[in-house]
Structures are given as C-alpha cells and as structure tokens.
PDB file of C-alpha atoms in Angstrom:
ATOM      1  CA  MET J  20     -23.934 -12.390 -27.462  1.00  0.00           C
ATOM      2  CA  ARG J  21     -20.544 -14.098 -27.028  1.00  0.00           C
ATOM      3  CA  THR J  22     -17.486 -12.899 -29.105  1.00  0.00           C
ATOM      4  CA  VAL J  23     -14.042 -14.157 -29.832  1.00  0.00           C
ATOM      5  CA  PHE J  24     -12.774 -11.594 -27.187  1.00  0.00           C
ATOM      6  CA  SER J  25     -15.251 -12.821 -24.405  1.00  0.00           C
ATOM      7  CA  GLU J  26     -14.773 -16.368 -25.073  1.00  0.00           C
ATOM      8  CA  THR J  27     -10.933 -16.214 -25.166  1.00  0.00           C
ATOM      9  CA  LEU J  28     -10.955 -13.717 -22.048  1.00  0.00           C
ATOM     10  CA  THR J  29     -13.178 -16.373 -20.268  1.00  0.00           C
ATOM     11  CA  ARG J  30     -11.003 -19.434 -21.307  1.00  0.00           C
ATOM     12  CA  LEU J  31      -7.864 -17.900 -20.351  1.00  0.00           C
ATOM     13  CA  ARG J  32      -9.373 -16.749 -16.834  1.00  0.00           C
ATOM     14  CA  LYS J  33     -10.256 -20.626 -16.152  1.00  0.00           C
ATOM     15  CA  GLU J  34      -6.961 -21.940 -17.399  1.00  0.00           C
ATOM     16  CA  GLY J  35      -5.217 -19.376 -15.124  1.00  0.00           C
ATOM     17  CA  GLY J  36      -7.099 -20.940 -12.097  1.00  0.00           C
ATOM     18  CA  PHE J  37      -9.596 -18.307 -11.484  1.00  0.00           C
ATOM     19  CA  LEU J  38     -12.811 -20.804 -11.570  1.00  0.00           C
ATOM     20  CA  THR J  39     -15.079 -17.462 -11.526  1.00  0.00           C
ATOM     21  CA  ALA J  40     -15.409 -14.087 -12.637  1.00  0.00           C
ATOM     22  CA  TYR J  41     -15.877 -12.902  -9.239  1.00  0.00           C
ATOM     23  CA  ARG J  42     -12.696 -14.364  -7.927  1.00  0.00           C
ATOM     24  CA  PHE J  43     -10.817 -13.327 -10.904  1.00  0.00           C
ATOM     25  CA  TYR J  44     -11.883  -9.749 -10.297  1.00  0.00           C
ATOM     26  CA  HIS J  45     -11.544  -9.479  -6.483  1.00  0.00           C
ATOM     27  CA  ASP J  46      -8.537 -11.700  -6.193  1.00  0.00           C
ATOM     28  CA  ASN J  47      -6.772  -9.124  -8.460  1.00  0.00           C
ATOM     29  CA  GLY J  48      -7.548  -6.244  -6.702  1.00  0.00           C
ATOM     30  CA  GLY J  49     -10.975  -5.218  -7.966  1.00  0.00           C
ATOM     31  CA  GLY J  50     -11.648  -1.657  -9.362  1.00  0.00           C
ATOM     32  CA  PRO J  51      -8.556   0.081  -8.079  1.00  0.00           C
ATOM     33  CA  VAL J  52      -6.251  -2.210  -9.971  1.00  0.00           C
ATOM     34  CA  LEU J  53      -8.363  -3.113 -13.052  1.00  0.00           C
ATOM     35  CA  LYS J  54      -9.865   0.438 -13.430  1.00  0.00           C
ATOM     36  CA  VAL J  55     -13.140  -1.041 -14.256  1.00  0.00           C
ATOM     37  CA  SER J  56     -16.449  -2.054 -12.332  1.00  0.00           C
ATOM     38  CA  TYR J  57     -17.247  -5.704 -11.547  1.00  0.00           C
ATOM     39  CA  ARG J  58     -20.530  -5.450 -13.603  1.00  0.00           C
ATOM     40  CA  LYS J  59     -18.606  -3.992 -16.541  1.00  0.00           C
ATOM     41  CA  TYR J  60     -16.006  -6.754 -16.150  1.00  0.00           C
ATOM     42  CA  LEU J  61     -18.883  -9.162 -16.215  1.00  0.00           C
ATOM     43  CA  LEU J  62     -20.109  -7.511 -19.554  1.00  0.00           C
ATOM     44  CA  MET J  63     -16.751  -8.197 -21.046  1.00  0.00           C
ATOM     45  CA  GLU J  64     -17.168 -12.056 -20.515  1.00  0.00           C
ATOM     46  CA  GLN J  65     -20.577 -11.717 -21.708  1.00  0.00           C
ATOM     47  CA  GLY J  66     -19.526 -10.139 -24.858  1.00  0.00           C
ATOM     48  CA  LYS J  67     -21.448  -7.008 -24.289  1.00  0.00           C
ATOM     49  CA  ASN J  68     -18.430  -4.830 -23.550  1.00  0.00           C
ATOM     50  CA  LEU J  69     -15.297  -4.738 -25.344  1.00  0.00           C
ATOM     51  CA  PRO J  70     -12.695  -3.023 -23.144  1.00  0.00           C
ATOM     52  CA  GLY J  71     -10.570  -0.097 -24.657  1.00  0.00           C
ATOM     53  CA  VAL J  72      -7.213  -1.060 -25.897  1.00  0.00           C
ATOM     54  CA  GLU J  73      -5.596   0.830 -22.858  1.00  0.00           C
ATOM     55  CA  ARG J  74      -7.220  -1.952 -20.451  1.00  0.00           C
ATOM     56  CA  LEU J  75      -5.670  -4.730 -22.245  1.00  0.00           C
ATOM     57  CA  PRO J  76      -2.222  -4.405 -20.262  1.00  0.00           C
ATOM     58  CA  LYS J  77      -4.010  -4.680 -17.036  1.00  0.00           C
ATOM     59  CA  LEU J  78      -6.059  -7.909 -18.126  1.00  0.00           C
ATOM     60  CA  LEU J  79      -2.728  -9.468 -19.353  1.00  0.00           C
ATOM     61  CA  VAL J  80      -1.145  -8.960 -15.871  1.00  0.00           C
ATOM     62  CA  ALA J  81      -4.145  -9.998 -13.943  1.00  0.00           C
ATOM     63  CA  LEU J  82      -4.299 -13.274 -15.871  1.00  0.00           C
ATOM     64  CA  ARG J  83      -0.528 -13.773 -15.207  1.00  0.00           C
ATOM     65  CA  LEU J  84       0.313 -13.752 -18.851  1.00  0.00           C
ATOM     66  CA  PRO J  85       3.811 -11.819 -19.857  1.00  0.00           C
ATOM     67  CA  GLN J  86       3.371  -9.638 -22.862  1.00  0.00           C
ATOM     68  CA  ASN J  87       4.387 -11.225 -26.274  1.00  0.00           C
ATOM     69  CA  THR J  88       4.013 -14.844 -25.066  1.00  0.00           C
ATOM     70  CA  PRO J  89       1.649 -16.918 -27.147  1.00  0.00           C
ATOM     71  CA  ALA J  90      -1.399 -16.648 -24.782  1.00  0.00           C
ATOM     72  CA  ALA J  91      -1.011 -12.863 -24.435  1.00  0.00           C
ATOM     73  CA  ARG J  92      -0.886 -12.589 -28.168  1.00  0.00           C
ATOM     74  CA  GLU J  93      -4.013 -14.650 -28.285  1.00  0.00           C
ATOM     75  CA  LEU J  94      -5.757 -12.364 -26.090  1.00  0.00           C
ATOM     76  CA  VAL J  95      -4.836  -9.268 -28.107  1.00  0.00           C
ATOM     77  CA  THR J  96      -5.471 -11.097 -31.382  1.00  0.00           C
ATOM     78  CA  ALA J  97      -9.073 -11.719 -30.182  1.00  0.00           C
ATOM     79  CA  TRP J  98      -9.545  -8.170 -29.127  1.00  0.00           C
ATOM     80  CA  LEU J  99      -8.598  -7.003 -32.585  1.00  0.00           C
ATOM     81  CA  ARG J 100     -10.646  -9.584 -34.228  1.00  0.00           C
ATOM     82  CA  THR J 101     -13.709  -8.331 -32.255  1.00  0.00           C
ATOM     83  CA  MET J 102     -12.968  -4.668 -32.679  1.00  0.00           C
ATOM     84  CA  ALA J 103     -12.480  -4.979 -36.642  1.00  0.00           C
ATOM     85  CA  GLY J 104     -14.734  -7.926 -37.403  1.00  0.00           C
ATOM     86  CA  GLU J 105     -14.034 -11.059 -38.866  1.00  0.00           C
ATOM     87  CA  GLU J 106     -14.186  -9.720 -42.570  1.00  0.00           C
ATOM     88  CA  VAL J 107     -11.982  -6.602 -42.078  1.00  0.00           C
ATOM     89  CA  TYR J 108      -9.603  -8.751 -39.730  1.00  0.00           C
ATOM     90  CA  SER J 109      -9.269 -11.348 -42.337  1.00  0.00           C
ATOM     91  CA  ASP J 110      -8.537  -9.126 -45.213  1.00  0.00           C
ATOM     92  CA  ILE J 111      -6.374  -6.411 -43.691  1.00  0.00           C
ATOM     93  CA  PHE J 112      -4.788  -7.671 -40.293  1.00  0.00           C
ATOM     94  CA  ASP J 113      -4.554 -11.173 -40.497  1.00  0.00           C
ATOM     95  CA  PRO J 114      -2.125 -11.170 -43.613  1.00  0.00           C
ATOM     96  CA  LEU J 115       0.204  -8.687 -41.519  1.00  0.00           C
ATOM     97  CA  LEU J 116       0.305 -10.600 -38.212  1.00  0.00           C
ATOM     98  CA  ALA J 117       0.397 -14.044 -39.683  1.00  0.00           C
ATOM     99  CA  LYS J 118       4.226 -14.186 -39.450  1.00  0.00           C
ATOM    100  CA  ALA J 119       4.083 -13.120 -36.004  1.00  0.00           C
ATOM    101  CA  GLU J 120       1.983 -16.018 -34.870  1.00  0.00           C
ATOM    102  CA  ALA J 121       3.951 -18.493 -32.398  1.00  0.00           C
ATOM    103  CA  ALA J 122       3.288 -22.242 -32.211  1.00  0.00           C
ATOM    104  CA  ALA J 123       0.401 -23.127 -30.265  1.00  0.00           C
ATOM    105  CA  ALA J 124       0.668 -24.932 -26.943  1.00  0.00           C
ATOM    106  CA  THR J 125       0.749 -28.787 -27.169  1.00  0.00           C
ATOM    107  CA  PRO J 126      -1.947 -31.004 -25.838  1.00  0.00           C
ATOM    108  CA  ALA J 127       0.496 -31.914 -23.283  1.00  0.00           C
ATOM    109  CA  GLU J 128       1.466 -28.437 -22.256  1.00  0.00           C
ATOM    110  CA  GLN J 129      -2.387 -27.546 -22.046  1.00  0.00           C
ATOM    111  CA  ALA J 130      -2.990 -30.528 -19.657  1.00  0.00           C
ATOM    112  CA  LEU J 131      -0.171 -29.555 -17.614  1.00  0.00           C
ATOM    113  CA  ARG J 132      -1.465 -25.939 -17.035  1.00  0.00           C
ATOM    114  CA  ARG J 133      -5.047 -27.253 -16.221  1.00  0.00           C
ATOM    115  CA  SER J 134      -3.638 -29.603 -13.897  1.00  0.00           C
ATOM    116  CA  ILE J 135      -1.485 -26.650 -12.172  1.00  0.00           C
ATOM    117  CA  ALA J 136      -4.655 -24.275 -12.168  1.00  0.00           C
ATOM    118  CA  GLU J 137      -6.858 -26.838 -10.363  1.00  0.00           C
ATOM    119  CA  LYS J 138      -4.554 -26.560  -7.353  1.00  0.00           C
ATOM    120  CA  LYS J 139      -4.050 -23.042  -7.110  1.00  0.00           C
ATOM    121  CA  TYR J 140      -4.950 -20.868  -3.936  1.00  0.00           C
ATOM    122  CA  TYR J 141      -4.979 -17.193  -4.792  1.00  0.00           C
ATOM    123  CA  LEU J 142      -4.089 -14.910  -1.818  1.00  0.00           C
ATOM    124  CA  THR J 143      -6.143 -11.658  -1.242  1.00  0.00           C
ATOM    125  CA  GLU J 144      -4.095  -8.674  -0.167  1.00  0.00           C
ATOM    126  CA  ALA J 145      -5.053  -8.756   3.435  1.00  0.00           C
ATOM    127  CA  GLN J 146      -3.732 -12.425   3.568  1.00  0.00           C
ATOM    128  CA  VAL J 147      -0.441 -11.517   1.944  1.00  0.00           C
ATOM    129  CA  LEU J 148       0.038  -8.491   4.169  1.00  0.00           C
ATOM    130  CA  ALA J 149      -0.405 -11.222   7.128  1.00  0.00           C
ATOM    131  CA  THR J 150       2.121 -13.485   5.648  1.00  0.00           C
ATOM    132  CA  LEU J 151       4.531 -10.443   5.173  1.00  0.00           C
ATOM    133  CA  SER J 152       4.282  -9.013   8.660  1.00  0.00           C
ATOM    134  CA  SER J 153       7.704 -10.273   9.282  1.00  0.00           C
ATOM    135  CA  PHE J 154      10.285 -12.577   7.846  1.00  0.00           C
ATOM    136  CA  GLU J 155       9.675 -15.068  10.724  1.00  0.00           C
ATOM    137  CA  ALA J 156       5.987 -14.875   9.761  1.00  0.00           C
ATOM    138  CA  TYR J 157       6.700 -15.266   6.094  1.00  0.00           C
ATOM    139  CA  LYS J 158       8.763 -18.532   6.880  1.00  0.00           C
ATOM    140  CA  CYS J 159       5.806 -19.759   9.020  1.00  0.00           C
ATOM    141  CA  ALA J 160       3.170 -19.187   6.151  1.00  0.00           C
ATOM    142  CA  PHE J 161       5.441 -21.477   4.181  1.00  0.00           C
ATOM    143  CA  ILE J 162       5.587 -24.176   6.602  1.00  0.00           C
ATOM    144  CA  LEU J 163       1.730 -24.157   7.090  1.00  0.00           C
ATOM    145  CA  GLU J 164       0.845 -24.080   3.348  1.00  0.00           C
ATOM    146  CA  ASN J 165       3.161 -27.094   3.020  1.00  0.00           C
ATOM    147  CA  ASP J 166       1.813 -29.390   5.546  1.00  0.00           C
ATOM    148  CA  CYS J 167      -1.458 -30.791   6.002  1.00  0.00           C
ATOM    149  CA  GLY J 168      -0.771 -31.598   9.746  1.00  0.00           C
ATOM    150  CA  ALA J 169      -1.622 -29.383  12.763  1.00  0.00           C
ATOM    151  CA  TRP J 170       1.066 -27.068  14.377  1.00  0.00           C
ATOM    152  CA  THR J 171       1.694 -25.313  17.460  1.00  0.00           C
ATOM    153  CA  ALA J 172       3.832 -22.077  17.937  1.00  0.00           C
ATOM    154  CA  GLU J 173       6.321 -24.318  19.731  1.00  0.00           C
ATOM    155  CA  GLU J 174       6.724 -26.637  17.103  1.00  0.00           C
ATOM    156  CA  LEU J 175       7.005 -23.748  14.183  1.00  0.00           C
ATOM    157  CA  ALA J 176       9.665 -22.090  16.337  1.00  0.00           C
ATOM    158  CA  LYS J 177      11.748 -25.295  16.742  1.00  0.00           C
ATOM    159  CA  VAL J 178      11.622 -26.144  12.956  1.00  0.00           C
ATOM    160  CA  LEU J 179      12.496 -22.595  11.905  1.00  0.00           C
ATOM    161  CA  LYS J 180      14.682 -21.638  14.934  1.00  0.00           C
ATOM    162  CA  ILE J 181      12.800 -18.630  15.561  1.00  0.00           C
ATOM    163  CA  LYS J 182      11.351 -17.436  18.939  1.00  0.00           C
ATOM    164  CA  LYS J 183       7.912 -18.918  20.254  1.00  0.00           C
ATOM    165  CA  SER J 184       6.678 -15.324  20.454  1.00  0.00           C
ATOM    166  CA  GLU J 185       7.387 -14.602  16.776  1.00  0.00           C
ATOM    167  CA  ALA J 186       5.496 -17.857  15.857  1.00  0.00           C
ATOM    168  CA  GLN J 187       2.564 -16.885  18.037  1.00  0.00           C
ATOM    169  CA  ARG J 188       2.283 -13.441  16.648  1.00  0.00           C
ATOM    170  CA  ALA J 189       2.131 -15.107  12.966  1.00  0.00           C
ATOM    171  CA  LEU J 190      -0.470 -17.528  13.803  1.00  0.00           C
ATOM    172  CA  LYS J 191      -2.747 -14.957  15.422  1.00  0.00           C
ATOM    173  CA  ALA J 192      -2.272 -12.920  12.217  1.00  0.00           C
ATOM    174  CA  PHE J 193      -2.798 -15.816  10.001  1.00  0.00           C
ATOM    175  CA  THR J 194      -6.145 -16.806  11.798  1.00  0.00           C
ATOM    176  CA  GLU J 195      -7.387 -13.248  11.628  1.00  0.00           C
ATOM    177  CA  ALA J 196      -6.901 -13.285   7.813  1.00  0.00           C
ATOM    178  CA  GLY J 197      -8.491 -16.834   7.162  1.00  0.00           C
ATOM    179  CA  LEU J 198      -5.214 -18.445   6.432  1.00  0.00           C
ATOM    180  CA  VAL J 199      -5.419 -20.973   9.099  1.00  0.00           C
ATOM    181  CA  ARG J 200      -8.088 -22.458  11.623  1.00  0.00           C
ATOM    182  CA  GLU J 201      -7.583 -23.107  15.248  1.00  0.00           C
ATOM    183  CA  LEU J 202      -8.530 -26.767  15.849  1.00  0.00           C
ATOM    184  CA  LYS J 203      -8.275 -26.247  19.555  1.00  0.00           C
ATOM    185  CA  LYS J 204      -6.497 -23.973  22.017  1.00  0.00           C
ATOM    186  CA  GLY J 205      -3.049 -23.339  20.435  1.00  0.00           C
ATOM    187  CA  LEU J 206      -3.372 -25.829  17.650  1.00  0.00           C
ATOM    188  CA  TYR J 207      -3.448 -24.682  14.121  1.00  0.00           C
ATOM    189  CA  ARG J 208      -4.037 -26.022  10.556  1.00  0.00           C
ATOM    190  CA  SER J 209      -3.659 -24.409   7.073  1.00  0.00           C
ATOM    191  CA  ARG J 210      -6.683 -23.652   4.911  1.00  0.00           C
ATOM    192  CA  MET J 211      -4.361 -23.766   1.853  1.00  0.00           C
ATOM    193  CA  ALA J 212      -2.182 -26.808   2.689  1.00  0.00           C
ATOM    194  CA  GLY J 213      -1.221 -28.702  -0.731  1.00  0.00           C
ATOM    195  CA  GLN J 214      -2.229 -25.979  -2.963  1.00  0.00           C
ATOM    196  CA  MET J 215       0.008 -24.000  -5.133  1.00  0.00           C
ATOM    197  CA  VAL J 216      -0.183 -20.480  -3.543  1.00  0.00           C
ATOM    198  CA  GLU J 217      -0.437 -17.295  -6.031  1.00  0.00           C
ATOM    199  CA  TYR J 218       0.184 -13.754  -4.898  1.00  0.00           C
ATOM    200  CA  PRO J 219      -1.846 -11.030  -6.336  1.00  0.00           C
ATOM    201  CA  SER J 220      -0.831  -9.390  -9.535  1.00  0.00           C
ATOM    202  CA  VAL J 221       2.031  -7.184  -9.381  1.00  0.00           C
ATOM    203  CA  LEU J 222      -0.177  -4.139 -10.287  1.00  0.00           C
ATOM    204  CA  ALA J 223      -2.238  -5.069  -7.184  1.00  0.00           C
ATOM    205  CA  MET J 224       0.779  -4.776  -4.666  1.00  0.00           C
ATOM    206  CA  GLN J 225       2.133  -1.548  -3.613  1.00  0.00           C
ATOM    207  CA  LEU J 226       5.682  -0.632  -3.929  1.00  0.00           C
ATOM    208  CA  GLU J 227       6.655  -1.291  -0.488  1.00  0.00           C
ATOM    209  CA  VAL J 228       4.919  -4.675  -0.415  1.00  0.00           C
ATOM    210  CA  ARG J 229       6.817  -5.655  -3.547  1.00  0.00           C
ATOM    211  CA  GLU J 230      10.093  -4.506  -2.038  1.00  0.00           C
ATOM    212  CA  LYS J 231       9.517  -6.566   1.039  1.00  0.00           C
ATOM    213  CA  VAL J 232       8.715  -9.864  -0.948  1.00  0.00           C
ATOM    214  CA  ARG J 233      11.943  -9.220  -2.822  1.00  0.00           C
ATOM    215  CA  GLY J 234      14.097  -8.889   0.277  1.00  0.00           C
ATOM    216  CA  TYR J 235      12.358 -11.892   1.959  1.00  0.00           C
ATOM    217  CA  ILE J 236      13.160 -14.104  -1.079  1.00  0.00           C
ATOM    218  CA  LYS J 237      16.499 -12.784  -1.479  1.00  0.00           C
ATOM    219  CA  ARG J 238      17.170 -13.663   2.268  1.00  0.00           C
ATOM    220  CA  LEU J 239      15.721 -17.262   1.613  1.00  0.00           C
ATOM    221  CA  GLU J 240      17.869 -17.511  -1.330  1.00  0.00           C
ATOM    222  CA  GLN J 241      21.064 -16.387   0.609  1.00  0.00           C
ATOM    223  CA  GLU J 242      20.712 -18.696   3.547  1.00  0.00           C
ATOM    224  CA  SER J 243      19.705 -21.857   1.618  1.00  0.00           C
ATOM    225  CA  PRO J 244      22.377 -24.232  -0.071  1.00  0.00           C
ATOM    226  CA  ALA J 245      22.117 -24.926  -3.566  1.00  0.00           C
ATOM    227  CA  GLU J 246      20.891 -28.635  -4.200  1.00  0.00           C
ATOM    228  CA  TYR J 247      21.228 -28.433  -8.370  1.00  0.00           C
ATOM    229  CA  SER J 248      21.550 -25.735 -11.000  1.00  0.00           C
ATOM    230  CA  ALA J 249      21.683 -25.406 -14.703  1.00  0.00           C
ATOM    231  CA  MET J 250      22.399 -22.496 -16.629  1.00  0.00           C
ATOM    232  CA  GLY J 251      23.119 -21.564 -20.277  1.00  0.00           C
ATOM    233  CA  LEU J 252      24.797 -18.246 -21.912  1.00  0.00           C
ATOM    234  CA  PHE J 253      23.673 -17.567 -25.482  1.00  0.00           C
ATOM    235  CA  ARG J 254      22.634 -14.739 -27.805  1.00  0.00           C
ATOM    236  CA  ALA J 255      19.087 -14.313 -28.892  1.00  0.00           C
ATOM    237  CA  ASP J 256      16.499 -12.081 -30.148  1.00  0.00           C
ATOM    238  CA  SER J 257      14.524 -10.368 -27.205  1.00  0.00           C
ATOM    239  CA  LEU J 258      11.302 -10.359 -28.498  1.00  0.00           C
ATOM    240  CA  ALA J 259      11.571 -14.148 -29.794  1.00  0.00           C
ATOM    241  CA  LEU J 260      12.869 -15.234 -26.397  1.00  0.00           C
ATOM    242  CA  LYS J 261       9.752 -14.099 -24.855  1.00  0.00           C
ATOM    243  CA  GLY J 262       8.085 -17.086 -26.521  1.00  0.00           C
ATOM    244  CA  TYR J 263      10.249 -19.329 -24.092  1.00  0.00           C
ATOM    245  CA  TYR J 264       8.878 -17.721 -20.894  1.00  0.00           C
ATOM    246  CA  PRO J 265       5.598 -19.572 -20.710  1.00  0.00           C
ATOM    247  CA  MET J 266       7.346 -22.823 -20.929  1.00  0.00           C
ATOM    248  CA  LEU J 267       9.932 -21.669 -18.285  1.00  0.00           C
ATOM    249  CA  LYS J 268       7.178 -20.946 -15.863  1.00  0.00           C
ATOM    250  CA  SER J 269       5.327 -24.054 -16.477  1.00  0.00           C
ATOM    251  CA  THR J 270       8.584 -26.019 -15.836  1.00  0.00           C
ATOM    252  CA  VAL J 271       9.079 -24.296 -12.519  1.00  0.00           C
ATOM    253  CA  GLN J 272       5.533 -24.893 -11.711  1.00  0.00           C
ATOM    254  CA  ALA J 273       5.768 -28.648 -12.752  1.00  0.00           C
ATOM    255  CA  SER J 274       8.451 -29.011  -9.940  1.00  0.00           C
ATOM    256  CA  HIS J 275       5.218 -28.946  -7.495  1.00  0.00           C
ATOM    257  CA  ALA J 276       4.386 -32.251  -8.849  1.00  0.00           C
ATOM    258  CA  TYR J 277       6.923 -33.732  -6.243  1.00  0.00           C
ATOM    259  CA  SER J 278       5.521 -31.670  -3.498  1.00  0.00           C
ATOM    260  CA  THR J 279       4.161 -33.515  -0.642  1.00  0.00           C
ATOM    261  CA  VAL J 280       2.210 -32.265   2.691  1.00  0.00           C
ATOM    262  CA  LYS J 281       3.173 -35.034   4.728  1.00  0.00           C
ATOM    263  CA  LYS J 282       6.658 -35.467   6.479  1.00  0.00           C
ATOM    264  CA  THR J 283       8.858 -38.288   5.008  1.00  0.00           C
ATOM    265  CA  GLY J 284      12.143 -39.648   5.865  1.00  0.00           C
ATOM    266  CA  ASN J 285      13.870 -37.102   3.497  1.00  0.00           C
ATOM    267  CA  SER J 286      11.544 -34.175   3.261  1.00  0.00           C
ATOM    268  CA  ALA J 287      12.628 -30.737   3.308  1.00  0.00           C
ATOM    269  CA  ALA J 288      11.729 -27.276   1.936  1.00  0.00           C
ATOM    270  CA  PHE J 289      12.918 -26.380  -1.390  1.00  0.00           C
ATOM    271  CA  PHE J 290      13.324 -23.292  -3.160  1.00  0.00           C
ATOM    272  CA  VAL J 291      13.012 -23.813  -7.001  1.00  0.00           C
ATOM    273  CA  ILE J 292      13.879 -20.540  -9.199  1.00  0.00           C
ATOM    274  CA  GLY J 293      13.581 -19.708 -13.018  1.00  0.00           C
ATOM    275  CA  ARG J 294      14.939 -16.722 -14.266  1.00  0.00           C
ATOM    276  CA  VAL J 295      16.052 -15.206 -17.415  1.00  0.00           C
ATOM    277  CA  LEU J 296      18.863 -12.593 -17.288  1.00  0.00           C
ATOM    278  CA  LYS J 297      19.456 -10.010 -19.844  1.00  0.00           C
ATOM    279  CA  MET J 298      23.256  -9.121 -19.767  1.00  0.00           C
ATOM    280  CA  TRP J 299      23.698  -6.812 -22.491  1.00  0.00           C
ATOM    281  CA  ASP J 300      22.517  -5.583 -25.969  1.00  0.00           C
ATOM    282  CA  PHE J 301      24.796  -6.324 -28.790  1.00  0.00           C
TER     283      PHE J 301
END
C-alpha cells in the first residue's frame, strides 16, 4: 500500500532524472553509500518500509535536494506525516510547521525541472574515475560529451592543445568505462553527447576524488576569460536564503538550453557558475 512518503519519494526521484529505482540506487553508490539494500529501498517506494529518520539526509543528498529547500522539506514532511499518521500530524505537527512552509514551485518551474531531468546522464563511479584520470582527460571528456560528431586523438589534441598521447590515453579509458564507442580504428563518438552530465552524489565520492574535481574546476576557471558576470552583496537570514538555492540551480541548468552538439560559426566551450558565498555573521 502506497504512503504519502513513498509517493513523494518516487515522484522526487523521477523529477531528479532517475527514471527507475534501480538507476537511482546504483547511480548513487548503492548500499555502501545509502546504507540500505536495494530490496529495502524498493520497499520504501512501495510504501512497505518507512526508513529511520537517520536515513533522510542520505536520501536528500542522493536526490540532489539541499536541506531546508522546499523540495527537501516536502520529503521530510511526507516522512513525518507517514510516521505520525494523518490525524496526529494534522492535530499536532501541521499547526507547528505551517509558518515554515515555503511557496510551492510554480508550474513553469516544475516544467523546467522535468525538461532538464529528461536530458540528464548520470555517471557511474567508474566513469567518473575515467574522466578524472588526468586534467587532460577531464577536458577531453568535456569535448566528447558536448559534441555529437566523431573524434580522433589528433583532433582532440589540436583543439585542447595537449599531447596526442594524452588524448589517446583518455580515449582508451573512456572506451573501457563505456563513455564512448569506437566507430572504427581511432575514431570515437560519445555515448552522452547532448545530455546534461551529473556526477554521483558527494557522499558517493571519496575525499580524494572530490578534491581532484575541485582542483580541475579551479584550473578551468583560472585559465578561462570571463564573458559575463553578475553579483549582489546583501544581508539575509541564512535559513530563509536557502529557499533561493533551487531557483539558482535551475537558472544555471537552464543555460544548457543554449547548448549545441554541433559546431557553429561562434561555438565555444562555456563555464557557467552559480554561487552563494557566506562572508560573515552579523
């Protein structure tokens, strides 16, 4: 029998781009990360297993839902309603939590999220490690995932200004990880071109892997000239501001609407960043 929690979990999983429970479970690192077996996770979606409250933070991370955002509160509220029962929840908890409710996403925002989710390609841990084997491989992966054409090591080396041997090593690793397929000797095409690539959740990535990603991103940022920037300095309540995070994420992801997998007269690689920096408490 389905419950409020199981229905909410299933819906948020699909909205996040995980079309099946199997993909959601394994693309997020499986048992070692989620700390639950696949069978027990299936029971959660079927309404036969309400997880302990200590598992909620892991589910939120796996769903890519920052804590204290509207969608995260929706899942936590659904858990509380299921745990307490509708009558107890309505009489006791609902009045207490009513003031904390944030405005629901507009139909336009929901449509944008669904459109983005349909284009997502979730990398496995092995695929992530292949793309991070070197900074040169990281850049090769970017080229391949953003172009629907076929590439040789020579062409990658020329565009990225790297050694041909570095491009060859990257292509070999990508082929073994299932990221590209070799059309014929020395000619490769990406399996994820034109899709929005998502890394595994932070919990699924070891510390050294996370540090390597940060280092590569920093290097890309340092070597890339700015095309446009916008910023704002203001004072706000920290918890209230978290309601803005999903909008910021959606806005950055919406920039992918301009992406193309074909070369044009002015096509180039762009790095769009969305950040909220906390300067000091006062």
